[in-house]
Short mmCIF file of C-alpha atoms in Angstrom, two decimals:
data_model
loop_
_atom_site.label_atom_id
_atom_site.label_comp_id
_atom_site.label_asym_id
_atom_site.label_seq_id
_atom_site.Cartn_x
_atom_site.Cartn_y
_atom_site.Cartn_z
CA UNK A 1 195.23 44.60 181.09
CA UNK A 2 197.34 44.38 184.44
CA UNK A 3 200.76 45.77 184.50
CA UNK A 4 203.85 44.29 183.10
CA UNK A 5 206.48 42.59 185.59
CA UNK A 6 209.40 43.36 184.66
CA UNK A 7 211.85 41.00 186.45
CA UNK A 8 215.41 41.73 188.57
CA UNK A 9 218.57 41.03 186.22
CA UNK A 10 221.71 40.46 187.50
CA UNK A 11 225.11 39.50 185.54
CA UNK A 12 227.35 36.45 186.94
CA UNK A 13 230.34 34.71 185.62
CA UNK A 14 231.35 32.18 188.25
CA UNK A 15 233.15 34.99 190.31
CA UNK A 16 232.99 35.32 193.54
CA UNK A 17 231.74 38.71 193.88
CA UNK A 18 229.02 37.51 191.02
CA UNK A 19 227.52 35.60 193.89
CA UNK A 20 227.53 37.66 196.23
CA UNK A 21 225.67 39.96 193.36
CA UNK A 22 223.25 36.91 192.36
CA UNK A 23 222.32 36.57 196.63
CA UNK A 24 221.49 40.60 196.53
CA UNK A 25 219.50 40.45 193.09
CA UNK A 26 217.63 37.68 194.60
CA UNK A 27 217.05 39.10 198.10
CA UNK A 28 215.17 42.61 196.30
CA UNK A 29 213.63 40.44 193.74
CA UNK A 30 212.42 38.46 196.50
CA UNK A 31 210.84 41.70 198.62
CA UNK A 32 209.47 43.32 195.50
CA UNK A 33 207.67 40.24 194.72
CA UNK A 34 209.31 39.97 190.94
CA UNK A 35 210.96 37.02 189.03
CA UNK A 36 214.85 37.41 189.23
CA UNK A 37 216.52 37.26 185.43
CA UNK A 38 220.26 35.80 185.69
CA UNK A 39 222.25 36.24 182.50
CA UNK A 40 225.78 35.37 181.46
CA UNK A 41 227.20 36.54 178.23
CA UNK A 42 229.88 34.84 176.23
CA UNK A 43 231.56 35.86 172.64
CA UNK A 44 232.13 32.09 171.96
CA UNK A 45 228.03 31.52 170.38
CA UNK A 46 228.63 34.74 168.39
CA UNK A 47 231.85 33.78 166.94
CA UNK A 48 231.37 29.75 166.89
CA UNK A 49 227.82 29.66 166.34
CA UNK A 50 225.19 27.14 168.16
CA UNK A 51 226.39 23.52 168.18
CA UNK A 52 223.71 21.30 168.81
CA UNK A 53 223.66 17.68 170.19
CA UNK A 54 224.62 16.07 173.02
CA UNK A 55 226.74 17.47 176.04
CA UNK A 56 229.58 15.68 174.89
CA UNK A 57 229.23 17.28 171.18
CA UNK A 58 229.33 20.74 172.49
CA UNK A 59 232.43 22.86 173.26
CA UNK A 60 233.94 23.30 176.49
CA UNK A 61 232.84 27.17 176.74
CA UNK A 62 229.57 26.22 176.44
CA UNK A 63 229.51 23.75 178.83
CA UNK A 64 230.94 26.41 181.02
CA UNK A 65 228.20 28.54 180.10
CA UNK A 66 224.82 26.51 181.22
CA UNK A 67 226.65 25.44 184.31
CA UNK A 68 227.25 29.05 185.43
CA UNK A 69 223.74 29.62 184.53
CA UNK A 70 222.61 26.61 185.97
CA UNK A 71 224.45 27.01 189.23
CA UNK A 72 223.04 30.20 189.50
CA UNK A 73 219.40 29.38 189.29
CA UNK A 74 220.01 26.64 191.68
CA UNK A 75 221.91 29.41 194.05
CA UNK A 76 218.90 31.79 193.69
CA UNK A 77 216.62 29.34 194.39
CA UNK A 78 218.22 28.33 197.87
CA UNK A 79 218.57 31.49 198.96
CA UNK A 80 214.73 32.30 198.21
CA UNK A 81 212.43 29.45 198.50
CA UNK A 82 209.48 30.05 195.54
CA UNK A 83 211.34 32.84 193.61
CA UNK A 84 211.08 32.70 189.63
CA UNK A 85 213.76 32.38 188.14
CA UNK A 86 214.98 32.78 184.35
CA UNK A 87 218.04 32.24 182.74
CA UNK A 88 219.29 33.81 180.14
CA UNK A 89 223.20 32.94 177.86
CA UNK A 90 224.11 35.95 175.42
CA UNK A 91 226.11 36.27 172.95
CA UNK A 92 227.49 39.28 173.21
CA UNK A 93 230.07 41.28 175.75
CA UNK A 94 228.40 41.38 179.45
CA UNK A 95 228.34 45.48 179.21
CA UNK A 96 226.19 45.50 176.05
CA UNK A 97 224.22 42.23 177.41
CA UNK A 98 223.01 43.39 180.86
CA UNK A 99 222.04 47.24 179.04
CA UNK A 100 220.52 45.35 176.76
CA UNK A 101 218.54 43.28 179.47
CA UNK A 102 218.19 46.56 181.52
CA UNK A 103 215.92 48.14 178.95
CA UNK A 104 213.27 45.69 180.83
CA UNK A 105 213.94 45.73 184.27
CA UNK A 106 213.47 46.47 187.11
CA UNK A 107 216.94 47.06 188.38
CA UNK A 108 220.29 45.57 187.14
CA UNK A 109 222.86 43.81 190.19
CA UNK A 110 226.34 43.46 188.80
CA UNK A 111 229.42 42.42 191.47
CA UNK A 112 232.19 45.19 191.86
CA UNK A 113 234.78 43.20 189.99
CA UNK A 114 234.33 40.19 187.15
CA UNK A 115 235.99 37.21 186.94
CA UNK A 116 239.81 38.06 185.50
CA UNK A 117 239.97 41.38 186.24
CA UNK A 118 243.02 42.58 188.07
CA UNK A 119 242.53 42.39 192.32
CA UNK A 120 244.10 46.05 192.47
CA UNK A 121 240.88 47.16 190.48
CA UNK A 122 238.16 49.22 192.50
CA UNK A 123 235.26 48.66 190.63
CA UNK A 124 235.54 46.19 187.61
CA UNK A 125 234.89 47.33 183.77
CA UNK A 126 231.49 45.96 183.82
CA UNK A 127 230.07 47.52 186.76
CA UNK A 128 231.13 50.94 185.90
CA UNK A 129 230.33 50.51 182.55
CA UNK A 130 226.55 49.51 183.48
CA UNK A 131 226.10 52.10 186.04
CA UNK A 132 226.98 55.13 183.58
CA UNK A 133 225.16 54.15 180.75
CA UNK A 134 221.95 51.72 181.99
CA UNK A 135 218.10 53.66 181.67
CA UNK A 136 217.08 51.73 185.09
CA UNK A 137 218.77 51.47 188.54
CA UNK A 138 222.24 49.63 188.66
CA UNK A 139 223.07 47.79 192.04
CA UNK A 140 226.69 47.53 192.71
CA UNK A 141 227.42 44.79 195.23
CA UNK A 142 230.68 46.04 197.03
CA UNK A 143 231.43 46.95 200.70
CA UNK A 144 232.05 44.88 203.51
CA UNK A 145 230.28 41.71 204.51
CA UNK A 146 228.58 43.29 207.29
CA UNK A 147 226.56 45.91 205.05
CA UNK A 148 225.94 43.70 202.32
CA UNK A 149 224.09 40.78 204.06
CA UNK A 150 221.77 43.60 205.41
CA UNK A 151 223.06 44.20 208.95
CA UNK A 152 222.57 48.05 209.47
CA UNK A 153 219.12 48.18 209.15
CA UNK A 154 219.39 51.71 207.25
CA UNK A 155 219.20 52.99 203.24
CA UNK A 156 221.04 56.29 202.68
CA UNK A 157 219.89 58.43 199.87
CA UNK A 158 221.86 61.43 198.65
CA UNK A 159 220.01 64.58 198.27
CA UNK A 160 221.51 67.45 195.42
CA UNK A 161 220.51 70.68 195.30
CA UNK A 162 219.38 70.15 191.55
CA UNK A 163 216.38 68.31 193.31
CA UNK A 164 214.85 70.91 195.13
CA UNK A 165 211.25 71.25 193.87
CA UNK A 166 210.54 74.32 191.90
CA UNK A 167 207.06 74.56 193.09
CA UNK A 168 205.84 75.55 196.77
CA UNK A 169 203.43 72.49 196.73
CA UNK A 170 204.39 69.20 197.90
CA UNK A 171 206.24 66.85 194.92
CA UNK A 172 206.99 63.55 194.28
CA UNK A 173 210.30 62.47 195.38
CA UNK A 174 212.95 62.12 192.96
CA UNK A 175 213.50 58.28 191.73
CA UNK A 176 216.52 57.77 193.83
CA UNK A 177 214.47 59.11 196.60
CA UNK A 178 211.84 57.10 195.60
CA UNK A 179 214.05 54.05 194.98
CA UNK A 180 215.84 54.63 198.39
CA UNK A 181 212.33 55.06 200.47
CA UNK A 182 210.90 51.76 198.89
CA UNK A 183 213.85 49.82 199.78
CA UNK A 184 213.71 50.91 203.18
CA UNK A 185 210.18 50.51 203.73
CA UNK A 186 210.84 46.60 201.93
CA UNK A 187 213.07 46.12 204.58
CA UNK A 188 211.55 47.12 207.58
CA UNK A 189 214.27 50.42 208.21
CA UNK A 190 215.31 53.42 208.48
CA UNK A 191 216.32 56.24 205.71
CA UNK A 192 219.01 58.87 206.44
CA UNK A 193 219.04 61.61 203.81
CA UNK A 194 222.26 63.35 203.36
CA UNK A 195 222.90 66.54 201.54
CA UNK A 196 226.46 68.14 201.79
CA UNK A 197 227.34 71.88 201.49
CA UNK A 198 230.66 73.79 201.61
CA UNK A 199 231.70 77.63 201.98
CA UNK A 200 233.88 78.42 199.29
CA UNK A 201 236.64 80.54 199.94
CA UNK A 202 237.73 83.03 197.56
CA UNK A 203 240.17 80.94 195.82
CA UNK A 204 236.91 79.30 194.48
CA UNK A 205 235.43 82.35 193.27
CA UNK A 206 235.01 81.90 189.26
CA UNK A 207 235.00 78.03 189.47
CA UNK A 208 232.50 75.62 188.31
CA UNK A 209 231.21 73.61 190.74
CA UNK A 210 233.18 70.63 190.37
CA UNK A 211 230.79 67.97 192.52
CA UNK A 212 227.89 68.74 191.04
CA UNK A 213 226.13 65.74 191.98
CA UNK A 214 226.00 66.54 195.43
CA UNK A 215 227.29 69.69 196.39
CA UNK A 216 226.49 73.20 196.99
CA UNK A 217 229.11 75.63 196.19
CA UNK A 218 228.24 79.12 197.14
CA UNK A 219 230.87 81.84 196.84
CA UNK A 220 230.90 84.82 199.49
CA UNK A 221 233.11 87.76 199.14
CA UNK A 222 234.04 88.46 203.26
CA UNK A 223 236.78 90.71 204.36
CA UNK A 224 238.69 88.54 206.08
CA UNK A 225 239.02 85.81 203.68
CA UNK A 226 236.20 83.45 205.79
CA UNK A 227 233.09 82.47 205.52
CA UNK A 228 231.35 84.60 208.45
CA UNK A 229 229.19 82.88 211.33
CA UNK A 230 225.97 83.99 209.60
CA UNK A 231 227.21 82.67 206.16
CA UNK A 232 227.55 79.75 207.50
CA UNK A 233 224.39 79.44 209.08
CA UNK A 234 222.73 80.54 205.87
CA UNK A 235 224.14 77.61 204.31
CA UNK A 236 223.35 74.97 207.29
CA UNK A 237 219.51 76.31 206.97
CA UNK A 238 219.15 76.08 203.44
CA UNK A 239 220.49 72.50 203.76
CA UNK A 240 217.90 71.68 205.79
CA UNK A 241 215.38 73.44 204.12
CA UNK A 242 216.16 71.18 200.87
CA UNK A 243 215.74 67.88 203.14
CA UNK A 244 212.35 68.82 204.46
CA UNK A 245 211.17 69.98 200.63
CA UNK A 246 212.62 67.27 198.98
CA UNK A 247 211.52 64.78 201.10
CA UNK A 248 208.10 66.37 202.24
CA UNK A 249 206.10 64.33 199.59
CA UNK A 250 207.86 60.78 200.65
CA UNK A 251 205.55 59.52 202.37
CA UNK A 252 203.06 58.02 200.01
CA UNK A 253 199.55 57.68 201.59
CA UNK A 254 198.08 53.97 202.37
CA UNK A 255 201.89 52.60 203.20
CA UNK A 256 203.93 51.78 206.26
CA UNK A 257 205.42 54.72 207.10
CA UNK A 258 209.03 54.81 207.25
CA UNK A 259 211.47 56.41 209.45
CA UNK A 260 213.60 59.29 208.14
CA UNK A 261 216.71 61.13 209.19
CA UNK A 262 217.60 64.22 207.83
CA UNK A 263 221.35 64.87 207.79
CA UNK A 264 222.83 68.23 206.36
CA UNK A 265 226.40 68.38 206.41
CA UNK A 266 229.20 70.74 206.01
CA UNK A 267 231.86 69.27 203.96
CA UNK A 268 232.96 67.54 201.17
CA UNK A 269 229.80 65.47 199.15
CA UNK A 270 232.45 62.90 198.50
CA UNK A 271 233.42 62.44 202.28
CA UNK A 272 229.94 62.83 203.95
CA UNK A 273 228.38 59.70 201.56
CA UNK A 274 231.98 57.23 202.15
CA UNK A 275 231.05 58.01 206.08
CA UNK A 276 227.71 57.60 205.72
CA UNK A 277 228.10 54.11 203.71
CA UNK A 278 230.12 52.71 206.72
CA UNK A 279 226.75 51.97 208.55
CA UNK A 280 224.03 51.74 205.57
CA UNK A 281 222.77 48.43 204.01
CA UNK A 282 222.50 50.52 201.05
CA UNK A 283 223.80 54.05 199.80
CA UNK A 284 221.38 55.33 196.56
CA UNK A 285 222.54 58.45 194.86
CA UNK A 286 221.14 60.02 191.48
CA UNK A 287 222.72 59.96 187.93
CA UNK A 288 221.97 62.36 185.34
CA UNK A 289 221.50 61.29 181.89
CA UNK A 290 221.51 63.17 179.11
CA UNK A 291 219.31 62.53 176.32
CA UNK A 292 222.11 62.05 173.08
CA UNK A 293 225.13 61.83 175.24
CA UNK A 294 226.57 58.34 175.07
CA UNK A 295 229.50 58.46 177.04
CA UNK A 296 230.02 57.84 180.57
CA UNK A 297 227.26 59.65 182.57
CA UNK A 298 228.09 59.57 186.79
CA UNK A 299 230.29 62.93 187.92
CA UNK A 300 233.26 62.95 190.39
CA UNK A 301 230.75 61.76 193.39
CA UNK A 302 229.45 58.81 192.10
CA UNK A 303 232.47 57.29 190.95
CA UNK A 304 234.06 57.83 194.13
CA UNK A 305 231.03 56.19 196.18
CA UNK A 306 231.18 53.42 193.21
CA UNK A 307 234.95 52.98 194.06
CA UNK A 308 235.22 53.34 197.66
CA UNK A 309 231.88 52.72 199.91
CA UNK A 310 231.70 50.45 202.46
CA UNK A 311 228.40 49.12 201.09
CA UNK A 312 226.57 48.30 198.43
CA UNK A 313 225.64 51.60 195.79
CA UNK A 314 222.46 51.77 193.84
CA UNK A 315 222.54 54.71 190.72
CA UNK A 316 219.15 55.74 189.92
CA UNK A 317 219.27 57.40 186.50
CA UNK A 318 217.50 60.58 186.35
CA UNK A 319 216.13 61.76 182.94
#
């Protein structure tokens, strides 16, 4: 039996940032060679119930309804000549829809704000909702016109230190490194891996580290109060050291290879990823889930790349 295709979904309402979310979706379904599933959910068929008959017997919401979907499929069809394209009209809230949808797909594309949510928001309900909880990658179409349509020619992945490999041999990359290196290779780019580290000081000594996600907080007891020359060189090598480990076993035999910059930096994790994002088509960072836990899953780092970067942000969930 050959392998199951599990399609690209992506949510739209008739916002504007839903098509800007429904061009993405179709782009990667488009270079991965898979059908693109568009679905909009509405309460009205769970409350009202199906209605059949003609267009002129059925309510106004539903009207609504096919024509976002149909406009959609139409839009997604334009934009790539020969895709497949399914639509799909739930009835149910778009949060539970698209993780519902997600538990077959390929990746999930949601725009950064829905239709009637405040202008002042960040990153609408739905998106963050999708990207904490979903079991495959979320896509969050934000940033500036520039890096979404694709013109930087570069994926950034975010390395933790939770992903060095425990063995000395060679591993496979992590699925956001994995997701990251694909999408780069797809589109004919380069990947910039960026891990950030910081000195603590001593006021930090007996903390948790409180940017997990990214991070590496080392305390050093020094007499004067600073992180010596040699510390700090301890902690710029190790950086690097991760990079090379974590992305020795990238490059998968049999494919183009890809280009790959390895950037350690001293600093916040927070910072280095918003300054990365300014010149990335793409930023990909990981997302811990824990098996039982069912409330938001993302850390201080992720929902401040979710909320602020400058393109759009793909979390890979990591089991």
């Amino acid at each position: 039996m050959g392998t199951v295709e599990l399609p690209v979904v992506v949510g739209v309402d008739g916002s504007d940032a839903a098509s800007d979310a429904l061009d993405w979706a179709a782009e990667l379904a488009g270079r991965r060679g898979l059908p693109l599933r568009v679905v909009h959910a509405s309460l009205w068929e769970r409350y009202e119930g199906y209605v059949a008959g003609t267009a002129a017997d059925r309510p106004a919401e539903r009207l609504h309804s096919e024509a976002v979907l149909a406009t959609a499929a139409e839009r997604a069809g334009r934009r790539v000549p020969a895709l497949k394209v399914m639509t799909d009209l739930a009835a149910d809230d778009a949060v539970t829809a698209l993780l519902r949808a997600g538990q077959s797909a390929e990746a999930l594309v949601v725009g950064s704000r829905g239709r009637g949510e405040f202008a002042s928001l960040l990153l609408g309900s739905v998106g963050l909702g999708i990207a904490a909880r979903a079991q495959c990658p979320v896509v969050v179409v934000r940033g500036r016109p520039e890096n979404v349509h694709g013109g930087m020619n570069r994926v950034v992945v975010g390395i933790a230190e939770r992903e060095r490999p425990s063995e000395r041999e060679p591993a496979p990359p992590s699925p956001a490194v994995a997701f990251a290196l694909r999408e780069a290779r797809l589109r004919g780019g380069e990947l910039e891996a960026v891990h950030a580290w910081r000195c603590a000081g001593p006021e930090d000594h007996g903390t948790r580290e409180s940017h997990g996600a990214h991070e590496n907080h080392r305390a050093h007891e020094n007499h004067g109060g600073h992180e010596s020359h040699g510390a700090r060189q301890d902690h710029a090598r190790r950086a690097a050291e991760l990079l090379d480990e974590t992305l020795g076993g990238a490059t998968a035999a049999g494919l183009p290879p890809v280009p790959v910059a390895h950037r350690p930096v001293e600093g916040s994790a927070r910072k280095a990823l918003l300054v990365a994002s300014a010149h990335a088509d793409l930023l990909v960072v990981g997302a811990r889930r824990r098996q039982g836990h069912f409330g938001m899953q993302l850390g201080l780092v992720n929902h401040a790349v979710l909320h602020h970067a400058k393109c759009p942000v793909a979390v890979v969930p990591v089991s």
